[in-house]
Short mmCIF file of C-alpha atoms (C1' of nucleotides) in Angstrom, two decimals:
data_model
loop_
_atom_site.label_atom_id
_atom_site.label_comp_id
_atom_site.label_asym_id
_atom_site.label_seq_id
_atom_site.Cartn_x
_atom_site.Cartn_y
_atom_site.Cartn_z
CA MET A 1 100.94 97.47 66.34
CA LEU A 2 97.61 98.76 68.53
CA SER A 3 95.02 99.84 66.10
CA ASN A 4 93.42 102.57 65.53
CA THR A 5 91.02 102.16 67.99
CA GLY A 6 93.34 100.56 70.31
CA CYS A 7 95.65 103.58 70.09
CA VAL A 8 92.10 105.91 70.95
CA ILE A 9 91.11 103.31 73.79
CA LEU A 10 94.01 103.14 75.50
CA GLY A 11 94.72 106.87 75.14
CA LEU A 12 91.73 108.54 76.45
CA LEU A 13 92.15 105.40 79.61
CA GLN A 14 95.17 107.33 80.39
CA LYS A 15 93.34 109.77 82.29
CA GLN A 16 90.45 107.32 84.35
CA PRO A 17 89.25 104.22 84.16
CA MET A 18 85.88 103.73 81.16
CA SER A 19 83.63 101.47 80.64
CA GLY A 20 82.99 101.22 76.89
CA TYR A 21 79.73 103.63 76.60
CA ASP A 22 82.19 106.47 78.55
CA ILE A 23 84.80 105.76 76.19
CA LYS A 24 82.47 106.08 73.71
CA GLY A 25 80.78 109.41 74.73
CA HIS A 26 84.08 110.99 75.03
CA ILE A 27 86.10 109.96 71.69
CA ASP A 28 82.18 111.73 70.09
CA LEU A 29 82.74 114.23 72.06
CA THR A 30 86.48 115.67 71.69
CA ALA A 31 88.15 113.18 68.93
CA GLY A 32 85.08 111.72 66.91
CA PHE A 33 85.74 114.81 63.84
CA PHE A 34 89.08 112.80 63.26
CA PHE A 35 89.18 109.74 64.58
CA PRO A 36 85.64 108.23 64.90
CA ALA A 37 84.88 104.89 66.54
CA SER A 38 81.87 103.37 66.76
CA TYR A 39 80.45 100.08 69.55
CA SER A 40 80.41 97.72 67.81
CA GLN A 41 85.21 98.11 67.72
CA ILE A 42 84.99 99.01 70.88
CA TYR A 43 84.04 97.16 72.56
CA PRO A 44 85.50 93.80 70.82
CA GLU A 45 89.19 96.41 70.97
CA LEU A 46 88.51 96.26 74.91
CA LYS A 47 88.29 93.28 75.57
CA LYS A 48 91.85 92.50 72.33
CA LEU A 49 93.13 94.79 75.18
CA GLU A 50 92.13 92.46 77.85
CA ALA A 51 93.72 89.53 76.44
CA GLU A 52 96.99 91.50 76.03
CA GLY A 53 97.11 92.49 79.47
CA LEU A 54 97.33 96.28 78.78
CA VAL A 55 93.84 97.10 80.10
CA GLU A 56 92.62 95.90 83.17
CA GLY A 57 88.13 95.44 83.91
CA THR A 58 86.60 95.27 87.06
CA GLN A 59 83.12 94.58 87.47
CA ALA A 60 81.74 97.79 88.96
CA ASP A 61 78.16 97.55 90.87
CA THR A 62 77.86 100.24 93.11
CA GLY A 63 74.79 101.27 93.49
CA ARG A 64 74.40 102.39 89.84
CA ARG A 65 74.01 100.68 85.96
CA SER A 66 76.67 97.15 86.19
CA ARG A 67 79.23 98.53 84.29
CA THR A 68 82.27 96.86 82.96
CA GLU A 69 84.65 99.59 83.94
CA TYR A 70 88.12 98.92 82.07
CA ALA A 71 91.86 100.91 83.58
CA ILE A 72 94.90 101.25 81.59
CA THR A 73 98.11 99.29 82.53
CA ARG A 74 101.91 99.16 82.91
CA ALA A 75 102.24 97.13 80.64
CA GLY A 76 98.72 99.80 78.28
CA ARG A 77 101.41 102.50 79.50
CA ALA A 78 104.43 102.08 77.88
CA MET A 79 102.04 100.62 74.92
CA LEU A 80 100.72 104.04 74.49
CA ALA A 81 104.29 105.76 74.59
CA GLU A 82 105.66 103.33 72.14
CA TRP A 83 102.94 104.49 70.05
CA LEU A 84 103.32 108.21 70.96
CA ALA A 85 106.86 107.95 70.21
CA ASP A 86 106.19 106.64 66.46
CA PRO A 87 107.18 109.69 64.26
CA SER A 88 104.38 107.04 61.59
CA ALA A 89 101.70 108.86 61.03
CA ASP A 90 99.49 108.63 58.37
CA SER A 91 96.17 111.17 57.70
CA GLU A 92 93.78 111.11 55.34
CA LEU A 93 90.41 112.99 53.81
CA ARG A 94 87.47 111.14 51.98
CA ASP A 95 84.51 113.88 50.38
CA GLU A 96 82.45 113.12 48.41
CA GLY A 97 80.62 116.10 48.14
CA LEU A 98 84.02 116.95 46.62
CA LEU A 99 84.46 114.22 44.82
CA LYS A 100 80.67 114.86 42.99
CA PHE A 101 81.57 118.52 42.63
CA PHE A 102 84.81 117.02 41.42
CA PHE A 103 82.33 114.91 37.95
CA GLY A 104 80.03 117.60 37.81
CA GLY A 105 80.35 118.64 34.28
CA SER A 106 76.81 117.61 33.58
CA LEU A 107 75.29 119.93 35.65
CA THR A 108 73.75 122.92 35.51
CA ARG A 109 75.28 125.75 37.67
CA GLU A 110 71.90 125.31 39.57
CA GLU A 111 73.00 121.91 40.80
CA LEU A 112 76.02 122.38 40.95
CA LEU A 113 75.49 125.55 43.34
CA ALA A 114 72.96 123.23 45.23
CA LYS A 115 76.71 120.81 45.92
CA VAL A 116 78.38 123.82 47.31
CA ASP A 117 75.62 124.68 49.21
CA ALA A 118 74.25 121.33 50.47
CA MET A 119 78.52 120.87 51.55
CA LYS A 120 78.48 123.95 53.47
CA SER A 121 75.70 123.62 55.78
CA MET A 122 76.23 120.24 56.30
CA ARG A 123 80.24 121.71 57.19
CA ALA A 124 78.87 124.59 58.91
CA ALA A 125 76.62 122.62 61.26
CA GLU A 126 79.48 120.58 62.31
CA LEU A 127 81.29 123.62 63.11
CA ALA A 128 77.79 125.31 65.32
CA ARG A 129 79.00 121.63 67.33
CA LEU A 130 82.60 122.44 68.25
CA ASN A 131 82.15 126.22 68.94
CA GLU A 132 79.84 124.77 71.05
CA LEU A 133 82.42 121.94 72.88
CA ALA A 134 84.97 125.11 72.84
CA ASP A 135 82.40 127.51 74.54
CA ASN A 136 81.07 125.27 76.93
CA LEU A 137 83.96 122.60 78.50
CA PRO A 138 87.36 125.32 78.51
CA GLU A 139 88.69 122.91 82.23
CA LEU A 140 87.83 119.71 81.21
CA ALA A 141 90.25 119.38 77.93
CA ASP A 142 93.66 120.32 78.23
CA GLU A 143 95.97 123.07 76.55
CA LEU A 144 96.53 120.91 73.78
CA GLN A 145 93.11 119.22 73.46
CA GLN A 146 91.72 122.74 73.57
CA MET A 147 94.43 123.05 70.59
CA THR A 148 93.18 119.88 68.42
CA LEU A 149 89.57 121.05 69.37
CA GLU A 150 91.60 124.34 67.16
CA PHE A 151 92.29 122.82 64.75
CA GLY A 152 88.69 121.45 63.65
CA ILE A 153 87.66 124.63 64.20
CA SER A 154 89.57 126.55 61.64
CA PHE A 155 89.44 122.99 59.24
CA TYR A 156 85.76 123.53 59.20
CA GLU A 157 86.48 127.27 58.42
CA TYR A 158 88.51 127.33 55.85
CA VAL A 159 86.09 124.57 53.78
CA ILE A 160 83.19 126.15 54.73
CA SER A 161 84.89 129.71 53.08
CA TRP A 162 85.89 127.97 50.18
CA CYS A 163 82.49 126.53 49.15
CA GLU A 164 81.49 129.97 49.78
CA GLN A 165 83.83 131.53 47.13
CA THR A 166 83.67 128.76 44.82
CA ALA A 167 79.85 129.53 44.69
CA ALA A 168 80.92 133.09 44.25
CA THR A 169 82.72 131.86 41.72
CA LEU A 170 80.41 130.03 39.91
CA ALA A 171 77.16 132.43 40.53
CA ALA A 172 79.67 135.21 38.56
CA ARG A 173 79.59 133.36 35.36
CA PRO A 174 76.90 132.22 32.70
CA GLU A 175 75.53 128.77 32.20
CA ALA A 176 76.94 127.60 29.32
CA ASP A 177 80.71 128.31 30.60
CA PHE A 178 79.84 124.73 32.20
CA PRO A 179 79.90 122.96 28.64
CA VAL A 180 78.85 118.93 28.84
CA ASP A 181 81.43 116.60 27.40
CA LYS A 182 84.34 120.06 26.65
CA ILE A 183 87.54 117.77 26.67
CA ALA A 184 86.20 114.88 25.82
CA SER A 185 85.69 115.79 22.03
CA GLY A 186 89.38 116.26 21.52
CA SER A 187 91.44 113.49 20.71
CA GLY A 188 89.13 110.91 20.18
CA GLU A 189 87.05 108.04 21.64
CA MET B 1 74.24 101.54 44.11
CA LEU B 2 77.63 102.30 43.73
CA SER B 3 79.97 102.04 45.91
CA ASN B 4 83.38 104.10 46.76
CA THR B 5 85.83 102.95 43.99
CA GLY B 6 82.85 102.78 41.97
CA CYS B 7 81.97 106.23 41.86
CA VAL B 8 85.29 107.86 40.82
CA ILE B 9 85.57 104.67 37.56
CA LEU B 10 82.11 105.41 36.50
CA GLY B 11 83.33 109.40 36.30
CA LEU B 12 87.11 109.39 35.21
CA LEU B 13 85.82 106.85 32.14
CA GLN B 14 82.28 109.45 31.82
CA LYS B 15 85.00 111.61 29.58
CA GLN B 16 87.60 108.37 27.87
CA PRO B 17 87.54 105.14 27.51
CA MET B 18 90.40 103.92 30.13
CA SER B 19 92.79 100.95 30.99
CA GLY B 20 92.57 99.76 35.18
CA TYR B 21 95.74 101.13 35.02
CA ASP B 22 95.17 104.47 33.06
CA ILE B 23 91.95 105.11 35.79
CA LYS B 24 94.50 104.24 38.56
CA GLY B 25 97.18 107.13 37.49
CA HIS B 26 94.80 109.46 37.14
CA ILE B 27 93.36 109.23 40.76
CA ASP B 28 96.38 109.27 41.73
CA LEU B 29 96.50 112.16 39.80
CA THR B 30 94.44 114.31 40.62
CA ALA B 31 91.41 112.83 43.25
CA GLY B 32 93.47 111.00 44.89
CA PHE B 33 93.85 113.32 47.50
CA PHE B 34 90.34 113.34 49.23
CA PHE B 35 89.43 109.59 47.02
CA PRO B 36 91.99 107.32 46.96
CA ALA B 37 91.78 103.52 44.83
CA SER B 38 94.49 100.49 44.32
CA TYR B 39 94.90 98.27 42.02
CA SER B 40 92.77 96.14 44.13
CA GLN B 41 90.19 97.50 44.02
CA ILE B 42 89.77 98.63 40.77
CA TYR B 43 89.91 95.68 38.99
CA PRO B 44 87.57 93.48 41.00
CA GLU B 45 85.52 96.83 40.49
CA LEU B 46 85.57 96.82 36.92
CA LYS B 47 84.46 93.29 36.60
CA LYS B 48 81.67 94.31 38.80
CA LEU B 49 81.03 96.86 36.65
CA GLU B 50 81.02 94.84 33.43
CA ALA B 51 78.45 92.95 35.12
CA GLU B 52 75.61 95.30 35.58
CA GLY B 53 76.43 96.63 32.52
CA LEU B 54 77.02 100.32 33.56
CA VAL B 55 80.70 99.75 31.96
CA GLU B 56 82.34 97.31 29.11
CA GLY B 57 85.33 96.08 28.23
CA THR B 58 87.61 95.50 24.86
CA GLN B 59 90.32 93.91 24.10
CA ALA B 60 92.95 96.65 22.64
CA ASP B 61 95.96 94.73 21.36
CA THR B 62 96.23 97.48 18.73
CA GLY B 63 100.41 97.47 18.22
CA ARG B 64 101.11 98.08 22.02
CA ARG B 65 100.88 95.73 25.18
CA SER B 66 97.44 94.22 24.86
CA ARG B 67 95.07 96.32 27.76
CA THR B 68 91.20 96.36 28.35
CA GLU B 69 89.55 99.21 27.79
CA TYR B 70 86.56 100.03 29.37
CA ALA B 71 84.23 101.95 29.08
CA ILE B 72 80.89 103.32 29.93
CA THR B 73 77.67 102.52 29.14
CA ARG B 74 74.98 104.17 28.78
CA ALA B 75 72.84 102.92 31.64
CA GLY B 76 76.27 103.64 33.37
CA ARG B 77 76.20 106.87 32.33
CA ALA B 78 72.32 106.49 34.22
CA MET B 79 73.41 105.61 37.06
CA LEU B 80 76.44 108.42 37.01
CA ALA B 81 73.55 110.23 36.75
CA GLU B 82 71.19 109.66 39.46
CA TRP B 83 74.39 109.11 42.31
CA LEU B 84 75.15 112.95 41.55
CA ALA B 85 71.25 113.66 41.45
CA ASP B 86 72.41 112.52 45.12
CA PRO B 87 72.05 114.33 47.94
CA SER B 88 73.80 112.83 50.47
CA ALA B 89 77.73 113.35 50.68
CA ASP B 90 80.11 112.10 53.06
CA SER B 91 83.18 113.14 54.71
CA GLU B 92 85.48 112.03 56.82
CA LEU B 93 89.01 112.77 57.55
CA ARG B 94 91.90 110.44 59.70
CA ASP B 95 94.90 112.28 60.94
CA GLU B 96 96.45 110.45 63.62
CA GLY B 97 99.21 112.60 63.81
CA LEU B 98 96.74 115.05 65.43
CA LEU B 99 95.29 111.66 66.92
CA LYS B 100 98.82 111.78 69.00
CA PHE B 101 99.35 115.39 69.00
CA PHE B 102 95.73 114.85 71.44
CA PHE B 103 97.62 112.09 73.46
CA GLY B 104 101.27 113.67 73.96
CA GLY B 105 100.49 115.10 77.56
CA SER B 106 102.65 113.03 78.68
CA LEU B 107 105.54 114.19 75.92
CA THR B 108 108.02 116.82 76.75
CA ARG B 109 107.69 120.45 74.52
CA GLU B 110 110.56 118.88 72.40
CA GLU B 111 109.15 116.08 71.17
CA LEU B 112 105.44 117.98 70.68
CA LEU B 113 107.35 120.22 68.68
CA ALA B 114 108.94 117.69 66.16
CA LYS B 115 105.74 115.95 65.85
CA VAL B 116 104.60 119.29 64.89
CA ASP B 117 107.08 119.46 62.45
CA ALA B 118 106.59 115.76 61.42
CA MET B 119 102.89 116.59 60.57
CA LYS B 120 103.99 120.87 58.35
CA SER B 121 106.30 118.81 56.29
CA MET B 122 104.16 115.77 55.71
CA ARG B 123 101.40 118.49 54.04
CA ALA B 124 104.28 120.93 53.58
CA ALA B 125 105.82 117.53 50.25
CA GLU B 126 101.62 117.11 49.33
CA LEU B 127 101.06 120.79 48.90
CA ALA B 128 104.74 121.20 46.95
CA ARG B 129 103.01 118.52 44.72
CA LEU B 130 99.17 120.34 43.98
CA ASN B 131 100.66 123.15 43.33
CA GLU B 132 102.88 121.79 39.87
CA LEU B 133 99.84 119.90 39.62
CA ALA B 134 98.44 123.36 39.21
CA ASP B 135 101.09 124.17 37.41
CA ASN B 136 101.81 121.76 34.49
CA LEU B 137 98.33 120.89 33.89
CA PRO B 138 95.77 123.42 33.34
CA GLU B 139 94.85 122.50 30.49
CA LEU B 140 94.09 118.78 30.80
CA ALA B 141 91.52 119.39 33.81
CA ASP B 142 87.67 121.55 33.58
CA GLU B 143 86.84 124.08 35.33
CA LEU B 144 85.54 122.50 38.18
CA GLN B 145 88.59 119.50 38.82
CA GLN B 146 90.78 123.08 39.15
CA MET B 147 88.57 124.41 41.77
CA THR B 148 88.50 121.10 43.30
CA LEU B 149 91.86 121.06 43.10
CA GLU B 150 91.75 124.28 44.61
CA PHE B 151 90.07 122.81 47.86
CA GLY B 152 93.17 120.95 47.92
CA ILE B 153 96.28 123.49 47.86
CA SER B 154 94.10 125.91 50.81
CA PHE B 155 92.95 122.78 53.03
CA TYR B 156 96.90 122.32 52.96
CA GLU B 157 97.57 126.11 53.22
CA TYR B 158 95.18 125.95 56.01
CA VAL B 159 96.59 122.23 58.06
CA ILE B 160 100.42 124.31 57.49
CA SER B 161 99.86 127.13 58.85
CA TRP B 162 97.93 125.73 62.35
CA CYS B 163 100.62 124.05 62.58
CA GLU B 164 103.64 127.09 62.93
CA GLN B 165 100.44 128.25 65.06
CA THR B 166 100.71 126.08 67.10
CA ALA B 167 105.17 125.47 67.13
CA ALA B 168 104.64 129.41 67.90
CA THR B 169 102.30 128.56 71.13
CA LEU B 170 103.77 125.42 72.23
CA ALA B 171 108.01 126.95 71.90
CA ALA B 172 106.51 130.10 73.95
CA ARG B 173 105.34 128.31 77.01
CA PRO B 174 108.16 126.59 79.61
CA GLU B 175 107.36 122.89 79.85
CA ALA B 176 106.54 123.32 83.32
CA ASP B 177 103.00 123.84 81.69
CA PHE B 178 103.03 120.14 80.59
CA PRO B 179 102.72 118.16 82.83
CA VAL B 180 101.71 114.46 83.14
CA ASP B 181 97.96 113.99 84.05
CA LYS B 182 97.47 117.71 85.11
CA ILE B 183 93.18 116.41 84.77
CA ALA B 184 93.75 113.17 86.25
CA SER B 185 93.74 114.11 89.94
CA GLY B 186 90.54 116.44 90.30
CA SER B 187 87.59 114.85 91.04
CA GLY B 188 87.92 110.86 91.64
CA GLU B 189 86.55 108.44 89.60
"C1'" DG C 1 120.61 93.11 28.43
"C1'" DG C 2 118.93 95.75 32.59
"C1'" DC C 3 115.47 99.25 34.10
"C1'" DA C 4 111.08 101.14 34.06
"C1'" DT C 5 107.26 101.27 33.53
"C1'" DC C 6 102.69 98.87 31.44
"C1'" DA C 7 99.51 95.94 32.38
"C1'" DT C 8 96.45 92.81 35.76
"C1'" DG C 9 95.42 90.02 39.03
"C1'" DT C 10 95.12 87.36 43.40
"C1'" DA C 11 95.33 85.96 49.02
"C1'" DA C 12 95.07 87.07 53.31
"C1'" DC C 13 94.05 90.74 56.88
"C1'" DA C 14 92.75 94.54 59.06
"C1'" DT C 15 89.34 97.93 59.48
"C1'" DG C 16 84.85 99.19 59.75
"C1'" DT C 17 79.59 100.22 59.01
"C1'" DT C 18 74.25 99.12 59.87
"C1'" DA C 19 71.25 96.64 61.93
"C1'" DC C 20 69.72 93.63 65.01
"C1'" DA C 21 69.63 92.65 69.90
"C1'" DT C 22 68.79 92.93 74.70
"C1'" DG C 23 67.71 94.34 78.90
"C1'" DA C 24 68.48 97.88 83.23
"C1'" DT C 25 68.63 102.63 85.65
"C1'" DT C 26 67.07 106.93 85.61
"C1'" DT C 27 63.70 111.10 84.60
"C1'" DT C 28 60.88 113.44 83.24
"C1'" DA D 1 54.00 105.35 83.14
"C1'" DA D 2 56.87 107.45 79.20
"C1'" DA D 3 61.36 108.38 77.49
"C1'" DA D 4 65.51 109.04 77.96
"C1'" DT D 5 70.70 107.25 78.94
"C1'" DC D 6 73.38 103.46 80.10
"C1'" DA D 7 74.88 98.96 79.15
"C1'" DT D 8 76.96 95.90 76.05
"C1'" DG D 9 77.35 92.99 72.84
"C1'" DT D 10 77.03 90.09 67.84
"C1'" DA D 11 76.10 89.10 62.37
"C1'" DA D 12 76.47 90.25 58.69
"C1'" DC D 13 78.24 92.89 55.34
"C1'" DA D 14 81.44 95.52 53.07
"C1'" DT D 15 86.18 98.54 52.60
"C1'" DG D 16 90.21 98.37 51.82
"C1'" DT D 17 94.95 97.14 52.13
"C1'" DT D 18 99.16 95.29 51.96
"C1'" DA D 19 102.22 91.82 50.71
"C1'" DC D 20 102.54 88.01 46.09
"C1'" DA D 21 102.52 86.90 41.78
"C1'" DT D 22 104.18 86.71 36.97
"C1'" DG D 23 105.04 89.15 32.70
"C1'" DA D 24 104.82 91.89 28.70
"C1'" DT D 25 106.94 95.88 25.84
"C1'" DG D 26 109.21 100.17 25.53
"C1'" DC D 27 114.03 102.94 26.65
"C1'" DC D 28 118.23 104.26 27.22
#
DNA sequence: GGCATCATGTAACATGTTACATGATTTT
DNA sequence: AAAATCATGTAACATGTTACATGATGCC
């Protein structure tokens, strides 16, 4: 019923009216790490939600730049409540770095270590961002949002620890332990 | 250069020739939890890879059902090596359950607990599957693939522990600690 | 004979990304 | 005056999902 982008938008508007630009900023700061959205989705989606009567846009030219502020309607709140009540909740993870590692049988130990290290630094950067967030705006978010942030922080911490452990395991083994096509040989090609 | 589906296919064919059906089965069993693919992507992608000379299909009607087996070509191996060498590796996480939790300010404590519990059981089921996998086919996978499986196992374990901890935190607080629209009141927009 | 599994696809739809395009206002 | 930020979009492309469609073979 509600598209992915649709529900994030409605969820954010629950608190206060915002422009498309504001919405994007809020998502990036808070839910972006597990539910990203881009301008080219947000603006069309706002139009669609307005056509369905779930949000209402008003022109706000009060001194500032002119912008369209969208507010959630009663129907919008009802739709949001319905979406919240629905127990379905799919989740996905997609990690290209892990896939490269997975298929890295033909790489040298050093190349593998480099892959793992790249994964680690990427996650470390994201972790730093979330930690800064957690420190700097505890009053802006409610308790649930803080707990969600905790999810992200521990998730990145976990990934980083996997990287470290994996690197240690790799480093402890001689190069020869990773032959090219160890498996392919067995039953005939 | 290589599409997502393209690189999983090429990676799998590195070990042995397979039909589209086989490929799907292998992905589901191993890399599926962090890199899913469906038939409707695999078959067209195989055609595309063949047109580019990266794989080669041969009709195999040896007694069994007729099927097209695809083998990776030399050009395919080169392409795979290029992809592996490329340091870029984006990753994404998308979790609708977490988003519902995030926006759950208007839910009762019991409803929130139900959400968290649903997340937990979903992950527990996936964890059970991976654990079974880890027990049952250690000889089928190389060491890298086993480490990748470890990634999945600890990832699910982590999510489950977050759920438990969050449930405990919620349970310890009185209902009144979660008012509707606690934030919206403050500074008026 | 019936069910599960093997086997291969198409069509319609939904989702989402990147690059392009523009311009006003505020801050430095 | 220049740079950053606010502000809103479009177009082309890529990716991917779900439902539909079909049929052979192997196993009980």
